[in-house]
Amino acid sequence: MLPVGTMEDEEGPEYGKPDFVLLDQLTMEDFMKNLQLRFEKGRIYTYIGEVLVSVNPYQELPLYGPEAIAKYQGRELYERPPHLYAVANAAYKAMKRRSRDTCIVISGESGAGKTEASKHIMQYIAAVTNPSQRAEVERVKDVLLKSTCVLEAFGNARTNRNHNSSRFGKYMDINFDFKGDPVGGHIHSYLLEKLLRGSEDQELQRLHLERNPAMALDSDEKSYQGVMDAMRIIGFSPEEVESAHRILAAILHLGNIEFVEAEENGPQKGGLAVADETLVGYVATLTATPRDLVLRTLLARTVASGGREVIEKSHTVAEASYARDACAKAMYQRLFEWVVDKINGIMEPRGRDPRRDGKDTVIGVLDIYGFEVFPVNRNFEQFCINYCNEKLQQLFIQLILKQEQEEYEREGIAWQTIEYFNNATIVELVEQPRRGILAVLDEACSTAGPITDRIFLQTLDTHHRHHPHYSSRQLCPTDKTMEFGRDFQIKHYAGDVTYSVEGFIDKNRDSLFQDFKRLLYNSMDPTLRAMWPDGQQDITEVTKRPLTAGTLFKNSMVALVENLASKPWLLEEPFYVRCIKPNEDKVAGRLDEAHCRHQVEYLGLLENVRVRRAGFASRQPYPRFLLRYKMTCEYTWPNHLLGSDREAVGALLEQHGLQGDVAFGHSKLFIRSPRTLVTLEQSRARLIPIIVLLLQKAWRGTLARWRCRRLKAIYTIMRWFRRHKVRAHLMELQRRFQAARQPPLYGRDLVWPTPPAVLQPFQDTCRVLFSRWRARQLVKNIPPSDMTQIKAKVAAMGALQGLRQDWGCQRAWARDYLSSDTDNPTASHLFAEKLKALREKDGFGTVLFSSHVRKVNRFRKSRDRALLLTDRHLYKLEPGRQYRVMRAVPLDAVTGLSVTSGRDQLAVLHAQGYDDLVVCLHRSQPPLDNRIGELVGMLAAHCQGEGRTLEVRVSDCIPLSQRGARRLISVEPSPEQLEPDFQCSRNTFTLLWPTH
């Protein structure tokens, strides 16, 4: 894990000063000593105020990755040791806090590590945004990171100073929404040179190409695969990638084509010819154009004369070579621009509406060419690179030194003037109208006649012989580093550079003939065709002279500088990374003091330190300062009542005890030490949660009141609606039950309407009450003599619980069937006498039930008996002996009764302390009359009257107990059986029930 302490914990004295502003003595020797010490200790980053100085280590260091990102995320610039992540975090926070655009400018010479610095900044920004992993944000992040890989593959090359030198400038805008999540981006490119002469091995290695027409684009398989994966992730289709491969291969083969003079007696009868026409076929195949047309375009060009007449003019060897090179460079330039446009189209914010989504903010990252001094090949491209650096150095001088001093004077702040080198005179030497080097070069290109590079040099000598930063061998004959008629020298801010004028005029001209444009516009490859829209122009059309390469490059540089200088935030809160190359050999761990001293001088780092030591680290307008920090002071929160914003700022700083570290300008507050800002930010950070809670409380209260009013309205509507539903339901009930009082049905067939949910309990209660009322209406018309029978039937219904369907409910219950002449015609008088004797003896009041039965005992013998049930006893009688009492069981000892679910008349009476009595009611009139329900009902009703419960079981297999023996009894239908009877086995009884 990386340490998480403060900068004081991690930057001890042994590592030198983490900020050059803190040096005890400000001399070049002290500056270089501190730079060397930190480099040797692995501290490649050092501050100059908010400017970060970065020394290229030429090796992998454990300074990057998720743990390092977490260490710097959300921290202030001076809370952690100097790092690229700290600058990226500061730019991101400044953008997010104030919803204003920011920019990070990365500068330094070739090989100083500018491109790597921009990649680390992009990785940090991508890592700290949006933890919710939304698909659109992740898509933009992937494109931002992968675009660097693709642009390097097409725009970087190997030079003698840098193995991965950027041959293009890049200014990338990253768009963010109001939450700080990336939603898109845009790339501005400044492609300088194409470096594509296929006959030279060095250029082939720069592009990792082979001479095989079926070549791979990268000899390193891993690097090549990384570029292909990046293009796929960005959104290039397989067809577009294949087209790019073919175009690159065509450029290579085009560069390999050589021209020779044809023999007089040869097939072409003199004139110009191609040395190896196989290469022409390769180019035609790869560009999807006709071979004969490619050959004709290489050897001649068409010219429109008066009267719209078109003639064909053959090239010389030199003219054909220039045309070939111009075509190769133009093809590569348009391929690169197509790649950039493709990436921009994918990165454009999708579906963004400022009125809905809020205004987007931007972080710009500028990574431009490095200053170059080559021992050889000091040509037009190198001249443009160094002009670009002069232009940017002029901007840095204006922003960091000149405008800062001017602002102090404008605001009335005491200031010690610092002398600094202003390179405006060098920029003027290059781009001055009519007399500047580029203006003279354009004039030479446009002049008719034999204008040579030597004549161009003589014109420069004439115009600038007295210029302090211009020299040539003609003007300084003793300087033998230059050759007569070839070289001139410019004293750049980064050092003296000698340029050879050879090829200046040819490279500045647009020598791409219209024939090549028409050839490629008519290609069958849609990707290549789309790159050449100007090829559809007819050869007879009159066109303006195209701008020269130098003018186009100058215009792009002027636009870039104006774009940067137009940003007010760049003046108030700039973010710079100044990259230093430690040695010329790109060796890890070695710092060449003389080489680095030279870079420190021309980068103006010492002057930068002087300005920071003498000046102020930050400045803010009074209203903006108050808007951010007013909550930290009781006199300014929520709004101050002082005379002006300046007085309010003074009161705020005085409360914090920081008034000694600031100066008050006319419209701005100037803060000397960054630690003052850190103190204010920390105080603000402590109060923000409290303010947020107060705002949340107020807002939640507002929302709660809105919700309460809404709920009140909802409940009022619901209450009235429920009243309506209740009233409507009650009126419907009244309508339906108007005839409920009419006998004899008393509303039996009425259908209850479906009630509202709120009335469901009410209706359930009403239905119970209605049922009771209807029962009362029916019962009150029943004679008192029938009430006992009615109660018994109700008791039977409740006891059987619907488990026995047929139990004799529909017939009249006579109860005492042994006294009936119908059921007992021969012995009813005998039973009557016996009943009288038992009443006198036992004193019972009522006969509950009596009937003839067939019983079975524990000895498995069945006999005819009589059953008498009174309100005092249960009697088993013997009919054959004048109804002699064989067994009398107190009725309160009877605890239960078991019956079956069928129509049989089996009953098992259970009594506590007595054997279970198993009987089958029979000898009834009509035969097999269903009287089980009557027995159950009379016994159950009597028990209910006494306040005790009778357990009634309904089962087709009834368990019973006789003298401790457990048996089962069931019913079996028997068609042959005339009368019911029992069939016995050891442990089971079976009632054979007649079914005829």
CSV table of N, CA and C in Angstrom, one decimal, residues 530-633:
chain,number,residue,atom,x,y,z
A,530,ALA,N,-14.1,8.9,-49.6
A,530,ALA,CA,-14.6,10.0,-48.7
A,530,ALA,C,-13.6,11.0,-48.3
A,531,MET,N,-12.3,10.6,-48.3
A,531,MET,CA,-11.2,11.5,-47.9
A,531,MET,C,-10.9,12.5,-49.0
A,532,TRP,N,-11.4,12.4,-50.2
A,532,TRP,CA,-11.0,13.2,-51.3
A,532,TRP,C,-12.2,13.9,-52.0
A,533,PRO,N,-13.0,14.6,-51.2
A,533,PRO,CA,-14.2,15.3,-51.9
A,533,PRO,C,-13.8,16.3,-52.9
A,534,ASP,N,-12.6,16.9,-52.8
A,534,ASP,CA,-12.2,17.9,-53.8
A,534,ASP,C,-11.9,17.3,-55.1
A,535,GLY,N,-11.8,15.9,-55.2
A,535,GLY,CA,-11.5,15.2,-56.4
A,535,GLY,C,-12.6,15.3,-57.5
A,536,GLN,N,-13.8,15.7,-57.0
A,536,GLN,CA,-14.9,15.7,-58.0
A,536,GLN,C,-14.9,17.0,-58.9
A,537,GLN,N,-14.0,17.9,-58.6
A,537,GLN,CA,-13.9,19.1,-59.3
A,537,GLN,C,-13.3,18.8,-60.7
A,538,ASP,N,-14.0,19.4,-61.7
A,538,ASP,CA,-13.5,19.2,-63.1
A,538,ASP,C,-12.2,19.9,-63.4
A,539,ILE,N,-11.4,19.3,-64.2
A,539,ILE,CA,-10.0,19.8,-64.5
A,539,ILE,C,-10.1,21.2,-65.1
A,540,THR,N,-11.2,21.5,-65.8
A,540,THR,CA,-11.3,22.8,-66.5
A,540,THR,C,-11.8,23.9,-65.6
A,541,GLU,N,-12.2,23.6,-64.4
A,541,GLU,CA,-12.6,24.7,-63.5
A,541,GLU,C,-11.4,25.5,-63.0
A,542,VAL,N,-11.6,26.8,-62.8
A,542,VAL,CA,-10.6,27.7,-62.4
A,542,VAL,C,-10.7,27.7,-60.9
A,543,THR,N,-9.6,27.5,-60.2
A,543,THR,CA,-9.5,27.5,-58.7
A,543,THR,C,-8.5,28.5,-58.2
A,544,LYS,N,-8.7,28.9,-57.0
A,544,LYS,CA,-7.7,29.8,-56.4
A,544,LYS,C,-6.4,29.0,-56.0
A,545,ARG,N,-5.4,29.8,-55.9
A,545,ARG,CA,-4.1,29.1,-55.5
A,545,ARG,C,-4.3,28.6,-54.1
A,546,PRO,N,-4.0,27.4,-53.8
A,546,PRO,CA,-4.1,26.8,-52.4
A,546,PRO,C,-3.1,27.5,-51.5
A,547,LEU,N,-3.5,27.5,-50.2
A,547,LEU,CA,-2.5,28.1,-49.2
A,547,LEU,C,-1.3,27.1,-49.1
A,548,THR,N,-0.2,27.7,-48.8
A,548,THR,CA,1.0,26.9,-48.7
A,548,THR,C,1.0,26.2,-47.4
A,549,ALA,N,1.9,25.2,-47.3
A,549,ALA,CA,2.0,24.4,-46.0
A,549,ALA,C,2.4,25.3,-44.8
A,550,GLY,N,3.3,26.2,-45.1
A,550,GLY,CA,3.8,27.1,-44.0
A,550,GLY,C,2.7,28.0,-43.5
A,551,THR,N,1.9,28.5,-44.4
A,551,THR,CA,0.8,29.4,-44.0
A,551,THR,C,-0.3,28.7,-43.3
A,552,LEU,N,-0.6,27.5,-43.8
A,552,LEU,CA,-1.6,26.7,-43.1
A,552,LEU,C,-1.2,26.3,-41.7
A,553,PHE,N,0.1,26.0,-41.5
A,553,PHE,CA,0.6,25.7,-40.2
A,553,PHE,C,0.6,26.9,-39.3
A,554,LYS,N,1.0,28.1,-39.8
A,554,LYS,CA,1.0,29.3,-39.1
A,554,LYS,C,-0.4,29.7,-38.6
A,555,ASN,N,-1.4,29.5,-39.5
A,555,ASN,CA,-2.8,29.8,-39.2
A,555,ASN,C,-3.3,28.9,-38.0
A,556,SER,N,-2.9,27.6,-38.1
A,556,SER,CA,-3.4,26.7,-37.0
A,556,SER,C,-2.7,27.1,-35.7
A,557,MET,N,-1.5,27.5,-35.7
A,557,MET,CA,-0.8,27.9,-34.5
A,557,MET,C,-1.4,29.2,-33.9
A,558,VAL,N,-1.7,30.2,-34.8
A,558,VAL,CA,-2.3,31.4,-34.3
A,558,VAL,C,-3.7,31.1,-33.7
A,559,ALA,N,-4.4,30.2,-34.3
A,559,ALA,CA,-5.8,29.9,-33.8
A,559,ALA,C,-5.6,29.2,-32.5
A,560,LEU,N,-4.7,28.3,-32.3
A,560,LEU,CA,-4.5,27.6,-31.0
A,560,LEU,C,-4.1,28.6,-29.9
A,561,VAL,N,-3.2,29.5,-30.2
A,561,VAL,CA,-2.8,30.4,-29.2
A,561,VAL,C,-3.9,31.4,-28.8
A,562,GLU,N,-4.7,31.8,-29.8
A,562,GLU,CA,-5.8,32.7,-29.6
A,562,GLU,C,-6.8,32.0,-28.7
A,563,ASN,N,-7.1,30.7,-29.0
A,563,ASN,CA,-8.0,29.9,-28.3
A,563,ASN,C,-7.6,29.8,-26.8
A,564,LEU,N,-6.3,29.5,-26.6
A,564,LEU,CA,-5.8,29.4,-25.2
A,564,LEU,C,-5.9,30.8,-24.5
A,565,ALA,N,-5.4,31.8,-25.2
A,565,ALA,CA,-5.3,33.1,-24.6
A,565,ALA,C,-6.7,33.7,-24.3
A,566,SER,N,-7.7,33.3,-25.0
A,566,SER,CA,-9.0,33.8,-24.8
A,566,SER,C,-9.7,33.3,-23.6
A,567,LYS,N,-9.1,32.4,-22.9
A,567,LYS,CA,-9.8,31.8,-21.7
A,567,LYS,C,-9.4,32.6,-20.5
A,568,PRO,N,-10.4,33.3,-19.9
A,568,PRO,CA,-10.0,34.0,-18.7
A,568,PRO,C,-9.6,33.1,-17.5
A,569,TRP,N,-10.0,31.9,-17.5
A,569,TRP,CA,-9.6,31.0,-16.4
A,569,TRP,C,-8.1,30.6,-16.6
A,570,LEU,N,-7.6,30.7,-17.8
A,570,LEU,CA,-6.2,30.4,-18.0
A,570,LEU,C,-5.3,31.5,-17.3
A,571,LEU,N,-5.8,32.7,-17.2
A,571,LEU,CA,-5.0,33.7,-16.6
A,571,LEU,C,-5.2,33.7,-15.1
A,572,GLU,N,-6.3,33.2,-14.6
A,572,GLU,CA,-6.6,33.2,-13.1
A,572,GLU,C,-6.0,31.9,-12.5
A,573,GLU,N,-6.1,30.8,-13.1
A,573,GLU,CA,-5.8,29.6,-12.5
A,573,GLU,C,-5.2,28.6,-13.5
A,574,PRO,N,-3.9,28.9,-14.0
A,574,PRO,CA,-3.4,28.1,-15.0
A,574,PRO,C,-2.8,26.8,-14.4
A,575,PHE,N,-2.8,25.8,-15.3
A,575,PHE,CA,-2.1,24.5,-14.9
A,575,PHE,C,-1.1,24.1,-16.0
A,576,TYR,N,0.1,24.0,-15.6
A,576,TYR,CA,1.2,23.8,-16.5
A,576,TYR,C,2.0,22.6,-16.0
A,577,VAL,N,2.5,21.8,-17.0
A,577,VAL,CA,3.4,20.8,-16.8
A,577,VAL,C,4.6,21.0,-17.7
A,578,ARG,N,5.8,21.4,-17.1
A,578,ARG,CA,7.0,21.7,-17.9
A,578,ARG,C,7.9,20.4,-17.8
A,579,CYS,N,8.1,19.8,-18.9
A,579,CYS,CA,8.8,18.5,-19.0
A,579,CYS,C,10.3,18.8,-19.3
A,580,ILE,N,11.2,18.1,-18.7
A,580,ILE,CA,12.6,18.2,-18.9
A,580,ILE,C,13.2,16.9,-19.3
A,581,LYS,N,14.1,16.9,-20.3
A,581,LYS,CA,14.8,15.7,-20.7
A,581,LYS,C,16.1,15.6,-20.0
A,582,PRO,N,16.4,14.6,-19.2
A,582,PRO,CA,17.6,14.6,-18.3
A,582,PRO,C,18.9,14.4,-19.1
A,583,ASN,N,18.9,13.7,-20.2
A,583,ASN,CA,20.1,13.4,-21.0
A,583,ASN,C,19.7,13.1,-22.4
A,584,GLU,N,20.8,13.2,-23.3
A,584,GLU,CA,20.5,13.0,-24.7
A,584,GLU,C,20.4,11.6,-25.1
A,585,ASP,N,21.0,10.7,-24.3
A,585,ASP,CA,21.1,9.3,-24.6
A,585,ASP,C,19.9,8.4,-24.1
A,586,LYS,N,19.0,9.1,-23.4
A,586,LYS,CA,17.8,8.4,-22.9
A,586,LYS,C,18.1,7.3,-22.0
A,587,VAL,N,19.1,7.5,-21.1
A,587,VAL,CA,19.6,6.5,-20.1
A,587,VAL,C,18.9,6.8,-18.8
A,588,ALA,N,18.4,5.7,-18.2
A,588,ALA,CA,17.7,5.9,-16.9
A,588,ALA,C,18.7,6.2,-15.8
A,589,GLY,N,18.2,7.1,-14.9
A,589,GLY,CA,19.0,7.4,-13.7
A,589,GLY,C,20.2,8.4,-13.9
A,590,ARG,N,20.3,9.0,-15.1
A,590,ARG,CA,21.4,9.9,-15.3
A,590,ARG,C,20.8,11.3,-15.7
A,591,LEU,N,21.3,12.3,-15.0
A,591,LEU,CA,20.9,13.7,-15.3
A,591,LEU,C,22.1,14.5,-15.7
A,592,ASP,N,22.1,14.9,-16.9
A,592,ASP,CA,23.2,15.8,-17.5
A,592,ASP,C,22.9,17.2,-17.1
A,593,GLU,N,23.8,17.7,-16.2
A,593,GLU,CA,23.5,19.1,-15.6
A,593,GLU,C,23.5,20.2,-16.7
A,594,ALA,N,24.5,20.1,-17.6
A,594,ALA,CA,24.6,21.1,-18.6
A,594,ALA,C,23.4,21.1,-19.5
A,595,HIS,N,23.0,19.9,-19.9
A,595,HIS,CA,21.8,19.8,-20.8
A,595,HIS,C,20.5,20.3,-20.1
A,596,CYS,N,20.4,19.9,-18.8
A,596,CYS,CA,19.2,20.3,-18.1
A,596,CYS,C,19.2,21.8,-17.8
A,597,ARG,N,20.4,22.3,-17.5
A,597,ARG,CA,20.5,23.8,-17.3
A,597,ARG,C,20.0,24.6,-18.5
A,598,HIS,N,20.4,24.1,-19.7
A,598,HIS,CA,20.0,24.8,-20.9
A,598,HIS,C,18.5,24.8,-21.0
A,599,GLN,N,17.8,23.7,-20.7
A,599,GLN,CA,16.4,23.6,-20.7
A,599,GLN,C,15.7,24.5,-19.7
A,600,VAL,N,16.3,24.5,-18.5
A,600,VAL,CA,15.8,25.4,-17.4
A,600,VAL,C,15.8,26.9,-17.9
A,601,GLU,N,16.9,27.2,-18.6
A,601,GLU,CA,17.1,28.6,-19.0
A,601,GLU,C,16.0,28.9,-20.1
A,602,TYR,N,15.9,28.1,-21.1
A,602,TYR,CA,15.0,28.5,-22.2
A,602,TYR,C,13.6,28.3,-21.8
A,603,LEU,N,13.3,27.4,-20.8
A,603,LEU,CA,11.9,27.3,-20.4
A,603,LEU,C,11.5,28.5,-19.4
A,604,GLY,N,12.5,29.2,-19.0
A,604,GLY,CA,12.2,30.4,-18.1
A,604,GLY,C,11.8,29.9,-16.7
A,605,LEU,N,12.3,28.8,-16.2
A,605,LEU,CA,11.8,28.2,-15.0
A,605,LEU,C,12.3,29.1,-13.8
A,606,LEU,N,13.5,29.6,-13.9
A,606,LEU,CA,14.1,30.4,-12.8
A,606,LEU,C,13.3,31.7,-12.7
A,607,GLU,N,13.0,32.3,-13.9
A,607,GLU,CA,12.1,33.5,-13.8
A,607,GLU,C,10.7,33.2,-13.2
A,608,ASN,N,10.3,32.0,-13.5
A,608,ASN,CA,9.0,31.6,-13.0
A,608,ASN,C,9.0,31.5,-11.5
A,609,VAL,N,10.1,31.0,-10.9
A,609,VAL,CA,10.3,30.9,-9.5
A,609,VAL,C,10.3,32.3,-8.9
A,610,ARG,N,11.1,33.2,-9.6
A,610,ARG,CA,11.2,34.6,-9.0
A,610,ARG,C,9.8,35.3,-9.0
A,611,VAL,N,9.0,35.0,-10.0
A,611,VAL,CA,7.6,35.6,-10.1
A,611,VAL,C,6.8,35.1,-8.9
A,612,ARG,N,6.9,33.7,-8.7
A,612,ARG,CA,6.1,33.1,-7.6
A,612,ARG,C,6.5,33.6,-6.3
A,613,ARG,N,7.8,33.7,-6.1
A,613,ARG,CA,8.3,34.2,-4.8
A,613,ARG,C,8.0,35.7,-4.5
A,614,ALA,N,8.0,36.4,-5.6
A,614,ALA,CA,7.6,37.8,-5.4
A,614,ALA,C,6.2,38.1,-5.4
A,615,GLY,N,5.4,37.2,-6.0
A,615,GLY,CA,4.0,37.5,-6.3
A,615,GLY,C,3.1,36.7,-5.4
A,616,PHE,N,1.9,36.4,-5.9
A,616,PHE,CA,0.9,35.7,-5.1
A,616,PHE,C,0.4,34.5,-5.9
A,617,ALA,N,0.2,33.5,-5.1
A,617,ALA,CA,-0.2,32.1,-5.6
A,617,ALA,C,-1.5,32.1,-6.3
A,618,SER,N,-2.5,32.9,-5.8
A,618,SER,CA,-3.8,32.9,-6.3
A,618,SER,C,-4.4,34.2,-6.2
A,619,ARG,N,-5.4,34.5,-7.0
A,619,ARG,CA,-6.2,35.7,-7.0
A,619,ARG,C,-7.6,35.4,-7.4
A,620,GLN,N,-8.5,36.1,-6.7
A,620,GLN,CA,-9.9,35.9,-7.0
A,620,GLN,C,-10.7,37.2,-6.9
A,621,PRO,N,-11.7,37.5,-7.7
A,621,PRO,CA,-12.5,38.6,-7.5
A,621,PRO,C,-13.3,38.5,-6.2
A,622,TYR,N,-13.5,39.7,-5.6
A,622,TYR,CA,-14.1,39.7,-4.2
A,622,TYR,C,-15.5,38.9,-4.2
A,623,PRO,N,-16.4,39.2,-5.2
A,623,PRO,CA,-17.7,38.5,-5.2
A,623,PRO,C,-17.5,36.9,-5.2
A,624,ARG,N,-16.6,36.5,-6.1
A,624,ARG,CA,-16.4,35.0,-6.2
A,624,ARG,C,-15.8,34.4,-4.9
A,625,PHE,N,-14.9,35.2,-4.3
A,625,PHE,CA,-14.3,34.7,-3.1
A,625,PHE,C,-15.3,34.6,-2.0
A,626,LEU,N,-16.2,35.6,-1.9
A,626,LEU,CA,-17.3,35.6,-0.9
A,626,LEU,C,-18.2,34.5,-1.2
A,627,LEU,N,-18.6,34.3,-2.4
A,627,LEU,CA,-19.5,33.2,-2.8
A,627,LEU,C,-19.0,31.9,-2.3
A,628,ARG,N,-17.7,31.6,-2.3
A,628,ARG,CA,-17.2,30.3,-2.0
A,628,ARG,C,-17.0,30.2,-0.5
A,629,TYR,N,-16.5,31.3,0.2
A,629,TYR,CA,-16.1,31.1,1.6
A,629,TYR,C,-16.9,31.9,2.6
A,630,LYS,N,-18.0,32.5,2.2
A,630,LYS,CA,-18.8,33.4,3.1
A,630,LYS,C,-19.4,32.6,4.3
A,631,MET,N,-19.6,31.3,4.1
A,631,MET,CA,-20.2,30.5,5.2
A,631,MET,C,-19.2,30.3,6.3
A,632,THR,N,-17.9,30.6,6.2
A,632,THR,CA,-16.9,30.4,7.2
A,632,THR,C,-16.8,31.6,8.2
A,633,CYS,N,-17.7,32.6,8.0
A,633,CYS,CA,-17.6,33.8,8.8
A,633,CYS,C,-19.0,34.2,9.2
